[in-house]
Amino acid sequence: MSHKLSQKNSLTKEHTQNYRQYFALNRNAAGFTIKKKELIYTLISDKSDGAFIWDIDNNKYIDLTMGFGSILFGHNYRPIRKEIENQLTKSWSVGPISSLAGILAEKITIATKTERVAFFNSGTEAIMVALRIAKAATKKNRIVFFKGAYHGTFDSLLTLKSDQETKIAKESIPGITQNILNESYFFEYGSDESLEFIKNNKDEIAAVLVEPVQSRNPSFQPIDFLKELRKITAQSDIALIFDEVITGFRIDIGGCQKKFDIQADIVTYGKVIGGGLPIGIVAGKSKFLDAIDGGFWQYGDESIPKAKATFVAGTFCHHPLAMATSLKTLEILNSTKGELLIEINMRTTNFCARMNAFFKEKFPKLSIVHFGSLFRFVTPGKYKELYHHLLLNGVYIWEGRNCFFSAAHSDDIIVLLEDKIKLSCNQLLENGIIKT
Ligand code: PMP
C-alpha cells in the first residue's frame, strides 16, 4: 500500500523533498514515525473545482477537506470568483477602509443578531481579540476554556491539561510558557464541575470560551450545559464567548446561537463567511465591542467615545477582496433563506446514516459522527489506515481529519464517495490490516 501511494503521489513527494530544506511546514511531519515515514507528506495541489481537487501528479480526488471548512459553495465557485475579479478591477489595496467593510458589518449584525462587528484576518486573531475585549470590559483577567476544543494557535489556549487542584492550564508545548497559561482555567467540556467552579470564582473570570459543538467531537451537543452556562455567566458579569469559526454560517446562517437559541456576548467567525479568502470576525454586544473603539458617538453634538478602549490592529484587516467575498457569501446564503444550508446538512445526515448502517453490519468498530455538514470518521487503532486507503482510492482528507460537505457535493458525488469508502474498508480487511 505504501509503495502504491508513493507511486501515485510521486511528484508530491519529490516536490516536498526538494523544498524541505527551505520550507518549514509542520504538516509535512505530522504523525511522523519511522515505520510510516514513506507516507508522511501533505498533498500538493494547484487545481480545484467543485467538490474535486487535483494533485500535481494530476490525480483527481473527492475533496472532503474543503479548505478546512472554508469552502461552502465548492471550489472555484463562479459567483465568488467573479466577485474577486470584479473587486480586482477596483482595488485590492489596504490603507483607507474599503467601503464594503461597514456594509458587511451591518449585514453580519443582522444575520447573527449581534450589535457590533470587527474584522481581522483569521479565526486565531478573532479569538485573541475576543479574549482581550472580554478582559478589558469586565476588568477581570482569567478565562475558562474546555478540553476537546480547538480555538486556533493563540498561546494561552494551547494546552491539553490542567492542574488537578487549581484547574490552571499546564504542560503545554515547546515555546508556550507556564506564565502564559496561568490566566487560563481548563475543564472537561460539559462538566458540572466547571459550572460550579465558574460560579465560585466569578470575581476573577473575565470570559468563558466555548466551541459550542467541538469539531473534534461533533456528536456531543450539550445544549442544556450551554444554557446553564449562559445563565451563570449572565449573572456573574462574565463574557460568554462562542467560537463559531466552524459552525458559523454553516450549521445555520445564525450559527449555533440560532440553532440552540442561546445568545452569547461575543461570537467569533471565520472560514465559510470569507468565501475562501482569509477572514476572522469578532461580533457581539456593544458592551464588549466598544472596547475596540470606545463605542458609538456622532458628529455635530457633544457625544464622545465613552468606553475605555484597548488596542487592536492589523495591516490586512478589512482586506477589500475578503470584504467582497464575504458580502457575496452572505448574499448567497440570504438569497436561499438558509435553505442551502439545510440541504447540505440533510445530505450529510443521510450520508452518515447510510455509512453507519454499512459499518454496523461489516465493520462495527468504525463509525461516522457529524454536526450539520461537518463529519469525522471514528477510526480506532489500525482503522486509521483507512485514510491512506481513501487517498489511494481518490478521497482527500487532511491530517486533522475534519471532513466537510459543500454545496458541490451532489448526490452523485456522494454515491461515488460511498463506493470509495466501502472499497477502502474492504481493502483494509483484504490487506490483513484489520480482522473485522
Ligand atoms: N476556532 C475554531 C473552532 C477553529 O476550528 C479554528 C480553525 N480550524 C480556529 C478557531 C482558528 O482559525 P484560523 O485557523 O483561521 O486561525
PDB file of C-alpha atoms in Angstrom, residues 132-403:
ATOM      1  CA  ARG A 132      -8.786  40.824  25.092  1.00  0.00           C
ATOM      2  CA  ILE A 133     -12.015  42.805  24.876  1.00  0.00           C
ATOM      3  CA  ALA A 134     -13.667  40.490  27.413  1.00  0.00           C
ATOM      4  CA  LYS A 135     -10.853  41.224  29.856  1.00  0.00           C
ATOM      5  CA  ALA A 136     -10.950  44.940  29.055  1.00  0.00           C
ATOM      6  CA  ALA A 137     -14.706  45.242  29.528  1.00  0.00           C
ATOM      7  CA  THR A 138     -15.008  43.128  32.673  1.00  0.00           C
ATOM      8  CA  LYS A 139     -11.719  44.339  34.196  1.00  0.00           C
ATOM      9  CA  LYS A 140     -11.002  40.716  35.161  1.00  0.00           C
ATOM     10  CA  ASN A 141      -8.183  38.559  33.863  1.00  0.00           C
ATOM     11  CA  ARG A 142      -8.940  34.827  33.956  1.00  0.00           C
ATOM     12  CA  ILE A 143     -10.521  32.768  31.236  1.00  0.00           C
ATOM     13  CA  VAL A 144     -12.138  29.336  31.232  1.00  0.00           C
ATOM     14  CA  PHE A 145     -11.961  27.016  28.258  1.00  0.00           C
ATOM     15  CA  PHE A 146     -12.565  23.340  27.590  1.00  0.00           C
ATOM     16  CA  LYS A 147     -10.890  20.098  26.696  1.00  0.00           C
ATOM     17  CA  GLY A 148     -11.503  18.945  23.136  1.00  0.00           C
ATOM     18  CA  ALA A 149     -11.963  22.439  21.726  1.00  0.00           C
ATOM     19  CA  TYR A 150      -9.722  23.925  19.069  1.00  0.00           C
ATOM     20  CA  HIS A 151      -9.527  27.701  19.045  1.00  0.00           C
ATOM     21  CA  GLY A 152      -6.538  28.258  16.775  1.00  0.00           C
ATOM     22  CA  THR A 153      -2.971  28.970  17.788  1.00  0.00           C
ATOM     23  CA  PHE A 154      -3.264  31.758  20.415  1.00  0.00           C
ATOM     24  CA  ASP A 155      -0.694  30.919  23.135  1.00  0.00           C
ATOM     25  CA  SER A 156      -2.848  30.880  26.257  1.00  0.00           C
ATOM     26  CA  LEU A 157      -5.211  28.298  24.710  1.00  0.00           C
ATOM     27  CA  LEU A 158      -2.606  25.751  23.674  1.00  0.00           C
ATOM     28  CA  THR A 159      -2.769  23.030  26.261  1.00  0.00           C
ATOM     29  CA  LEU A 160      -4.256  19.609  26.782  1.00  0.00           C
ATOM     30  CA  LYS A 161      -4.048  19.500  30.573  1.00  0.00           C
ATOM     31  CA  SER A 162      -4.838  21.381  33.743  1.00  0.00           C
ATOM     32  CA  ASP A 163      -3.605  21.140  37.320  1.00  0.00           C
ATOM     33  CA  GLN A 164      -5.874  18.739  39.259  1.00  0.00           C
ATOM     34  CA  GLU A 165      -6.247  21.110  42.199  1.00  0.00           C
ATOM     35  CA  THR A 166      -6.138  24.625  40.768  1.00  0.00           C
ATOM     36  CA  LYS A 167      -7.579  23.804  37.303  1.00  0.00           C
ATOM     37  CA  ILE A 168      -4.988  26.126  35.806  1.00  0.00           C
ATOM     38  CA  ALA A 169      -3.832  25.070  32.339  1.00  0.00           C
ATOM     39  CA  LYS A 170      -0.423  23.410  32.349  1.00  0.00           C
ATOM     40  CA  GLU A 171       2.199  21.344  30.498  1.00  0.00           C
ATOM     41  CA  SER A 172       1.914  22.694  27.072  1.00  0.00           C
ATOM     42  CA  ILE A 173       4.238  22.516  24.092  1.00  0.00           C
ATOM     43  CA  PRO A 174       7.716  23.949  23.495  1.00  0.00           C
ATOM     44  CA  GLY A 175       7.567  27.750  23.415  1.00  0.00           C
ATOM     45  CA  ILE A 176       4.380  28.102  25.466  1.00  0.00           C
ATOM     46  CA  THR A 177       5.431  29.011  28.990  1.00  0.00           C
ATOM     47  CA  GLN A 178       3.525  28.410  32.215  1.00  0.00           C
ATOM     48  CA  ASN A 179       3.324  32.186  32.714  1.00  0.00           C
ATOM     49  CA  ILE A 180       1.208  32.456  29.588  1.00  0.00           C
ATOM     50  CA  LEU A 181      -1.066  29.626  30.748  1.00  0.00           C
ATOM     51  CA  ASN A 182      -1.542  30.976  34.247  1.00  0.00           C
ATOM     52  CA  GLU A 183      -4.577  33.034  33.265  1.00  0.00           C
ATOM     53  CA  SER A 184      -6.377  30.032  31.745  1.00  0.00           C
ATOM     54  CA  TYR A 185      -8.576  27.510  33.544  1.00  0.00           C
ATOM     55  CA  PHE A 186      -9.153  24.287  31.641  1.00  0.00           C
ATOM     56  CA  PHE A 187     -12.064  21.872  32.217  1.00  0.00           C
ATOM     57  CA  GLU A 188     -13.788  18.802  30.848  1.00  0.00           C
ATOM     58  CA  TYR A 189     -16.385  20.069  28.357  1.00  0.00           C
ATOM     59  CA  GLY A 190     -19.922  19.859  29.662  1.00  0.00           C
ATOM     60  CA  SER A 191     -18.866  19.090  33.237  1.00  0.00           C
ATOM     61  CA  ASP A 192     -20.859  20.142  36.304  1.00  0.00           C
ATOM     62  CA  GLU A 193     -17.509  20.742  37.963  1.00  0.00           C
ATOM     63  CA  SER A 194     -16.791  23.588  35.526  1.00  0.00           C
ATOM     64  CA  LEU A 195     -20.155  25.234  36.208  1.00  0.00           C
ATOM     65  CA  GLU A 196     -19.578  25.092  39.968  1.00  0.00           C
ATOM     66  CA  PHE A 197     -16.084  26.496  39.559  1.00  0.00           C
ATOM     67  CA  ILE A 198     -17.271  29.372  37.375  1.00  0.00           C
ATOM     68  CA  LYS A 199     -19.955  30.288  39.928  1.00  0.00           C
ATOM     69  CA  ASN A 200     -17.456  30.157  42.787  1.00  0.00           C
ATOM     70  CA  ASN A 201     -14.748  32.148  41.017  1.00  0.00           C
ATOM     71  CA  LYS A 202     -16.840  34.717  39.199  1.00  0.00           C
ATOM     72  CA  ASP A 203     -14.875  37.659  40.545  1.00  0.00           C
ATOM     73  CA  GLU A 204     -11.751  36.708  38.649  1.00  0.00           C
ATOM     74  CA  ILE A 205     -13.201  35.159  35.476  1.00  0.00           C
ATOM     75  CA  ALA A 206     -13.494  37.538  32.530  1.00  0.00           C
ATOM     76  CA  ALA A 207     -14.689  35.060  29.937  1.00  0.00           C
ATOM     77  CA  VAL A 208     -15.793  31.515  29.277  1.00  0.00           C
ATOM     78  CA  LEU A 209     -14.808  30.411  25.798  1.00  0.00           C
ATOM     79  CA  VAL A 210     -16.679  27.528  24.178  1.00  0.00           C
ATOM     80  CA  GLU A 211     -16.744  25.861  20.820  1.00  0.00           C
ATOM     81  CA  PRO A 212     -20.439  25.031  21.278  1.00  0.00           C
ATOM     82  CA  VAL A 213     -20.125  21.836  19.254  1.00  0.00           C
ATOM     83  CA  GLN A 214     -16.491  20.811  19.071  1.00  0.00           C
ATOM     84  CA  SER A 215     -15.268  19.891  15.604  1.00  0.00           C
ATOM     85  CA  ARG A 216     -13.250  17.050  17.140  1.00  0.00           C
ATOM     86  CA  ASN A 217     -16.325  15.617  18.870  1.00  0.00           C
ATOM     87  CA  PRO A 218     -19.314  16.733  16.800  1.00  0.00           C
ATOM     88  CA  SER A 219     -21.840  14.253  18.146  1.00  0.00           C
ATOM     89  CA  PHE A 220     -21.595  15.855  21.605  1.00  0.00           C
ATOM     90  CA  GLN A 221     -24.085  18.717  21.565  1.00  0.00           C
ATOM     91  CA  PRO A 222     -24.544  19.772  25.205  1.00  0.00           C
ATOM     92  CA  ILE A 223     -27.406  22.231  24.827  1.00  0.00           C
ATOM     93  CA  ASP A 224     -28.508  22.068  28.483  1.00  0.00           C
ATOM     94  CA  PHE A 225     -24.944  22.702  29.629  1.00  0.00           C
ATOM     95  CA  LEU A 226     -24.673  25.705  27.302  1.00  0.00           C
ATOM     96  CA  LYS A 227     -27.980  27.109  28.543  1.00  0.00           C
ATOM     97  CA  GLU A 228     -26.838  26.745  32.144  1.00  0.00           C
ATOM     98  CA  LEU A 229     -23.510  28.339  31.244  1.00  0.00           C
ATOM     99  CA  ARG A 230     -25.401  31.248  29.680  1.00  0.00           C
ATOM    100  CA  LYS A 231     -27.407  31.694  32.856  1.00  0.00           C
ATOM    101  CA  ILE A 232     -24.401  31.589  35.166  1.00  0.00           C
ATOM    102  CA  THR A 233     -22.208  33.899  33.066  1.00  0.00           C
ATOM    103  CA  ALA A 234     -25.042  36.415  32.684  1.00  0.00           C
ATOM    104  CA  GLN A 235     -25.477  36.522  36.456  1.00  0.00           C
ATOM    105  CA  SER A 236     -21.744  36.871  37.057  1.00  0.00           C
ATOM    106  CA  ASP A 237     -20.576  39.603  34.656  1.00  0.00           C
ATOM    107  CA  ILE A 238     -18.593  37.010  32.712  1.00  0.00           C
ATOM    108  CA  ALA A 239     -18.426  37.220  28.912  1.00  0.00           C
ATOM    109  CA  LEU A 240     -19.750  34.093  27.235  1.00  0.00           C
ATOM    110  CA  ILE A 241     -17.760  33.688  24.022  1.00  0.00           C
ATOM    111  CA  PHE A 242     -19.000  31.319  21.320  1.00  0.00           C
ATOM    112  CA  ASP A 243     -16.264  30.263  18.928  1.00  0.00           C
ATOM    113  CA  GLU A 244     -18.260  29.741  15.756  1.00  0.00           C
ATOM    114  CA  VAL A 245     -15.323  29.757  13.368  1.00  0.00           C
ATOM    115  CA  ILE A 246     -16.564  26.415  12.008  1.00  0.00           C
ATOM    116  CA  THR A 247     -20.256  26.371  12.941  1.00  0.00           C
ATOM    117  CA  GLY A 248     -20.973  29.991  11.962  1.00  0.00           C
ATOM    118  CA  PHE A 249     -22.766  30.353   8.609  1.00  0.00           C
ATOM    119  CA  ARG A 250     -22.589  26.550   8.277  1.00  0.00           C
ATOM    120  CA  ILE A 251     -24.980  24.871  10.723  1.00  0.00           C
ATOM    121  CA  ASP A 252     -27.316  27.831  10.148  1.00  0.00           C
ATOM    122  CA  ILE A 253     -26.823  31.409   8.934  1.00  0.00           C
ATOM    123  CA  GLY A 254     -27.097  32.342  12.616  1.00  0.00           C
ATOM    124  CA  GLY A 255     -24.753  29.522  13.685  1.00  0.00           C
ATOM    125  CA  CYS A 256     -25.122  27.686  16.987  1.00  0.00           C
ATOM    126  CA  GLN A 257     -26.582  30.796  18.597  1.00  0.00           C
ATOM    127  CA  LYS A 258     -29.623  30.399  16.361  1.00  0.00           C
ATOM    128  CA  LYS A 259     -29.666  26.608  16.346  1.00  0.00           C
ATOM    129  CA  PHE A 260     -29.638  26.360  20.157  1.00  0.00           C
ATOM    130  CA  ASP A 261     -31.450  29.644  20.835  1.00  0.00           C
ATOM    131  CA  ILE A 262     -28.648  30.961  23.024  1.00  0.00           C
ATOM    132  CA  GLN A 263     -27.261  34.471  22.628  1.00  0.00           C
ATOM    133  CA  ALA A 264     -23.591  34.751  23.527  1.00  0.00           C
ATOM    134  CA  ASP A 265     -21.891  38.027  24.486  1.00  0.00           C
ATOM    135  CA  ILE A 266     -19.119  37.717  21.917  1.00  0.00           C
ATOM    136  CA  VAL A 267     -19.008  35.416  18.884  1.00  0.00           C
ATOM    137  CA  THR A 268     -16.079  34.663  16.605  1.00  0.00           C
ATOM    138  CA  TYR A 269     -16.429  33.713  12.961  1.00  0.00           C
ATOM    139  CA  GLY A 270     -14.072  32.817  10.125  1.00  0.00           C
ATOM    140  CA  LYS A 271     -13.859  30.218   7.357  1.00  0.00           C
ATOM    141  CA  VAL A 272     -17.236  29.998   5.499  1.00  0.00           C
ATOM    142  CA  ILE A 273     -18.104  33.686   5.676  1.00  0.00           C
ATOM    143  CA  GLY A 274     -14.858  34.605   3.874  1.00  0.00           C
ATOM    144  CA  GLY A 275     -15.892  32.643   0.793  1.00  0.00           C
ATOM    145  CA  GLY A 276     -12.421  31.065   0.721  1.00  0.00           C
ATOM    146  CA  LEU A 277     -10.405  34.195   1.491  1.00  0.00           C
ATOM    147  CA  PRO A 278      -8.764  34.843   4.875  1.00  0.00           C
ATOM    148  CA  ILE A 279     -11.054  36.383   7.472  1.00  0.00           C
ATOM    149  CA  GLY A 280     -11.712  36.461  11.203  1.00  0.00           C
ATOM    150  CA  ILE A 281     -14.689  38.249  12.716  1.00  0.00           C
ATOM    151  CA  VAL A 282     -15.473  39.322  16.266  1.00  0.00           C
ATOM    152  CA  ALA A 283     -19.162  40.100  16.740  1.00  0.00           C
ATOM    153  CA  GLY A 284     -21.238  40.687  19.823  1.00  0.00           C
ATOM    154  CA  LYS A 285     -22.685  43.087  22.316  1.00  0.00           C
ATOM    155  CA  SER A 286     -21.663  46.747  22.276  1.00  0.00           C
ATOM    156  CA  LYS A 287     -20.618  46.424  25.894  1.00  0.00           C
ATOM    157  CA  PHE A 288     -17.664  44.318  24.706  1.00  0.00           C
ATOM    158  CA  LEU A 289     -17.080  45.541  21.138  1.00  0.00           C
ATOM    159  CA  ASP A 290     -16.917  49.118  22.438  1.00  0.00           C
ATOM    160  CA  ALA A 291     -13.549  48.184  23.934  1.00  0.00           C
ATOM    161  CA  ILE A 292     -12.280  48.317  20.344  1.00  0.00           C
ATOM    162  CA  ASP A 293     -13.200  51.923  19.502  1.00  0.00           C
ATOM    163  CA  GLY A 294     -14.767  53.495  22.591  1.00  0.00           C
ATOM    164  CA  GLY A 295     -18.301  52.946  21.336  1.00  0.00           C
ATOM    165  CA  PHE A 296     -20.884  54.994  19.462  1.00  0.00           C
ATOM    166  CA  TRP A 297     -20.661  58.769  19.028  1.00  0.00           C
ATOM    167  CA  GLN A 298     -21.791  61.183  16.340  1.00  0.00           C
ATOM    168  CA  TYR A 299     -20.765  64.380  14.575  1.00  0.00           C
ATOM    169  CA  GLY A 300     -22.443  67.723  15.313  1.00  0.00           C
ATOM    170  CA  ASP A 301     -23.118  67.263  19.029  1.00  0.00           C
ATOM    171  CA  GLU A 302     -21.289  66.756  22.333  1.00  0.00           C
ATOM    172  CA  SER A 303     -21.139  62.917  22.172  1.00  0.00           C
ATOM    173  CA  ILE A 304     -17.791  61.187  22.686  1.00  0.00           C
ATOM    174  CA  PRO A 305     -16.433  57.608  22.690  1.00  0.00           C
ATOM    175  CA  LYS A 306     -17.188  56.732  26.313  1.00  0.00           C
ATOM    176  CA  ALA A 307     -15.751  53.254  26.776  1.00  0.00           C
ATOM    177  CA  LYS A 308     -12.097  52.777  27.623  1.00  0.00           C
ATOM    178  CA  ALA A 309     -10.532  51.225  24.547  1.00  0.00           C
ATOM    179  CA  THR A 310      -7.848  48.572  24.318  1.00  0.00           C
ATOM    180  CA  PHE A 311      -5.688  48.144  21.211  1.00  0.00           C
ATOM    181  CA  VAL A 312      -6.330  46.067  18.100  1.00  0.00           C
ATOM    182  CA  ALA A 313      -4.958  46.471  14.578  1.00  0.00           C
ATOM    183  CA  GLY A 314      -3.687  44.607  11.535  1.00  0.00           C
ATOM    184  CA  THR A 315      -2.301  45.551   8.126  1.00  0.00           C
ATOM    185  CA  PHE A 316      -4.655  43.288   6.219  1.00  0.00           C
ATOM    186  CA  CYS A 317      -7.823  43.578   8.348  1.00  0.00           C
ATOM    187  CA  HIS A 318     -10.810  44.548   6.141  1.00  0.00           C
ATOM    188  CA  HIS A 319      -8.946  43.436   3.029  1.00  0.00           C
ATOM    189  CA  PRO A 320     -11.133  44.538   0.099  1.00  0.00           C
ATOM    190  CA  LEU A 321     -11.043  41.115  -1.544  1.00  0.00           C
ATOM    191  CA  ALA A 322     -12.148  39.381   1.671  1.00  0.00           C
ATOM    192  CA  MET A 323     -14.845  42.016   2.249  1.00  0.00           C
ATOM    193  CA  ALA A 324     -16.164  41.423  -1.282  1.00  0.00           C
ATOM    194  CA  THR A 325     -16.219  37.622  -0.989  1.00  0.00           C
ATOM    195  CA  SER A 326     -17.793  37.770   2.468  1.00  0.00           C
ATOM    196  CA  LEU A 327     -20.559  40.060   1.255  1.00  0.00           C
ATOM    197  CA  LYS A 328     -21.188  37.739  -1.679  1.00  0.00           C
ATOM    198  CA  THR A 329     -21.245  34.698   0.617  1.00  0.00           C
ATOM    199  CA  LEU A 330     -23.805  36.328   2.871  1.00  0.00           C
ATOM    200  CA  GLU A 331     -25.871  37.461  -0.104  1.00  0.00           C
ATOM    201  CA  ILE A 332     -25.982  33.913  -1.484  1.00  0.00           C
ATOM    202  CA  LEU A 333     -26.886  32.426   1.896  1.00  0.00           C
ATOM    203  CA  ASN A 334     -29.584  35.039   2.484  1.00  0.00           C
ATOM    204  CA  SER A 335     -30.979  34.586  -1.021  1.00  0.00           C
ATOM    205  CA  THR A 336     -31.824  30.955  -0.196  1.00  0.00           C
ATOM    206  CA  LYS A 337     -33.153  31.954   3.260  1.00  0.00           C
ATOM    207  CA  GLY A 338     -30.923  29.302   4.805  1.00  0.00           C
ATOM    208  CA  GLU A 339     -32.379  26.528   2.594  1.00  0.00           C
ATOM    209  CA  LEU A 340     -28.987  25.816   1.057  1.00  0.00           C
ATOM    210  CA  LEU A 341     -27.509  25.067   4.465  1.00  0.00           C
ATOM    211  CA  ILE A 342     -30.466  22.870   5.394  1.00  0.00           C
ATOM    212  CA  GLU A 343     -29.948  20.917   2.183  1.00  0.00           C
ATOM    213  CA  ILE A 344     -26.192  20.380   2.708  1.00  0.00           C
ATOM    214  CA  ASN A 345     -26.808  19.411   6.336  1.00  0.00           C
ATOM    215  CA  MET A 346     -29.534  16.964   5.327  1.00  0.00           C
ATOM    216  CA  ARG A 347     -27.332  15.375   2.678  1.00  0.00           C
ATOM    217  CA  THR A 348     -24.649  14.896   5.326  1.00  0.00           C
ATOM    218  CA  THR A 349     -27.126  13.374   7.790  1.00  0.00           C
ATOM    219  CA  ASN A 350     -28.335  10.891   5.181  1.00  0.00           C
ATOM    220  CA  PHE A 351     -24.800  10.039   4.073  1.00  0.00           C
ATOM    221  CA  CYS A 352     -23.730   9.407   7.676  1.00  0.00           C
ATOM    222  CA  ALA A 353     -26.802   7.245   8.329  1.00  0.00           C
ATOM    223  CA  ARG A 354     -26.099   5.101   5.259  1.00  0.00           C
ATOM    224  CA  MET A 355     -22.398   4.771   6.083  1.00  0.00           C
ATOM    225  CA  ASN A 356     -23.111   3.931   9.716  1.00  0.00           C
ATOM    226  CA  ALA A 357     -25.555   1.208   8.621  1.00  0.00           C
ATOM    227  CA  PHE A 358     -22.810  -0.246   6.395  1.00  0.00           C
ATOM    228  CA  PHE A 359     -20.216  -0.020   9.173  1.00  0.00           C
ATOM    229  CA  LYS A 360     -22.548  -1.599  11.709  1.00  0.00           C
ATOM    230  CA  GLU A 361     -23.033  -4.607   9.523  1.00  0.00           C
ATOM    231  CA  LYS A 362     -19.485  -5.134   8.241  1.00  0.00           C
ATOM    232  CA  PHE A 363     -17.080  -3.017  10.301  1.00  0.00           C
ATOM    233  CA  PRO A 364     -18.671  -2.491  13.724  1.00  0.00           C
ATOM    234  CA  LYS A 365     -15.627  -0.698  15.122  1.00  0.00           C
ATOM    235  CA  LEU A 366     -15.936   2.068  12.531  1.00  0.00           C
ATOM    236  CA  SER A 367     -18.451   4.904  12.551  1.00  0.00           C
ATOM    237  CA  ILE A 368     -19.054   8.462  11.401  1.00  0.00           C
ATOM    238  CA  VAL A 369     -20.151  11.320  13.666  1.00  0.00           C
ATOM    239  CA  HIS A 370     -21.407  14.667  12.420  1.00  0.00           C
ATOM    240  CA  PHE A 371     -22.879  18.061  13.187  1.00  0.00           C
ATOM    241  CA  GLY A 372     -24.514  19.662  10.199  1.00  0.00           C
ATOM    242  CA  SER A 373     -22.144  19.313   7.257  1.00  0.00           C
ATOM    243  CA  LEU A 374     -19.046  18.665   9.385  1.00  0.00           C
ATOM    244  CA  PHE A 375     -18.248  14.991   9.931  1.00  0.00           C
ATOM    245  CA  ARG A 376     -15.463  12.753  11.190  1.00  0.00           C
ATOM    246  CA  PHE A 377     -14.697   9.093  10.858  1.00  0.00           C
ATOM    247  CA  VAL A 378     -14.174   7.352  14.201  1.00  0.00           C
ATOM    248  CA  THR A 379     -11.188   5.110  13.478  1.00  0.00           C
ATOM    249  CA  PRO A 380      -9.787   3.231  16.488  1.00  0.00           C
ATOM    250  CA  GLY A 381      -6.246   1.775  16.305  1.00  0.00           C
ATOM    251  CA  LYS A 382      -5.375   0.145  12.992  1.00  0.00           C
ATOM    252  CA  TYR A 383      -8.522   1.547  11.403  1.00  0.00           C
ATOM    253  CA  LYS A 384      -6.585   4.801  11.000  1.00  0.00           C
ATOM    254  CA  GLU A 385      -5.046   3.148   7.935  1.00  0.00           C
ATOM    255  CA  LEU A 386      -8.413   3.894   6.321  1.00  0.00           C
ATOM    256  CA  TYR A 387      -7.222   7.420   5.492  1.00  0.00           C
ATOM    257  CA  HIS A 388      -4.314   6.148   3.379  1.00  0.00           C
ATOM    258  CA  HIS A 389      -6.596   3.766   1.543  1.00  0.00           C
ATOM    259  CA  LEU A 390      -9.040   6.575   0.899  1.00  0.00           C
ATOM    260  CA  LEU A 391      -6.229   8.685  -0.528  1.00  0.00           C
ATOM    261  CA  LEU A 392      -5.203   5.813  -2.757  1.00  0.00           C
ATOM    262  CA  ASN A 393      -8.810   5.489  -3.916  1.00  0.00           C
ATOM    263  CA  GLY A 394      -9.214   9.195  -4.620  1.00  0.00           C
ATOM    264  CA  VAL A 395     -10.594  10.792  -1.446  1.00  0.00           C
ATOM    265  CA  TYR A 396      -8.674  13.637   0.169  1.00  0.00           C
ATOM    266  CA  ILE A 397      -8.887  14.147   3.951  1.00  0.00           C
ATOM    267  CA  TRP A 398      -6.294  16.383   5.657  1.00  0.00           C
ATOM    268  CA  GLU A 399      -4.234  15.406   8.726  1.00  0.00           C
ATOM    269  CA  GLY A 400      -6.677  16.935  11.269  1.00  0.00           C
ATOM    270  CA  ARG A 401      -9.399  14.637   9.806  1.00  0.00           C
ATOM    271  CA  ASN A 402     -12.312  17.076   9.979  1.00  0.00           C
ATOM    272  CA  CYS A 403     -14.407  16.456   6.866  1.00  0.00           C
TER     273      CYS A 403
END
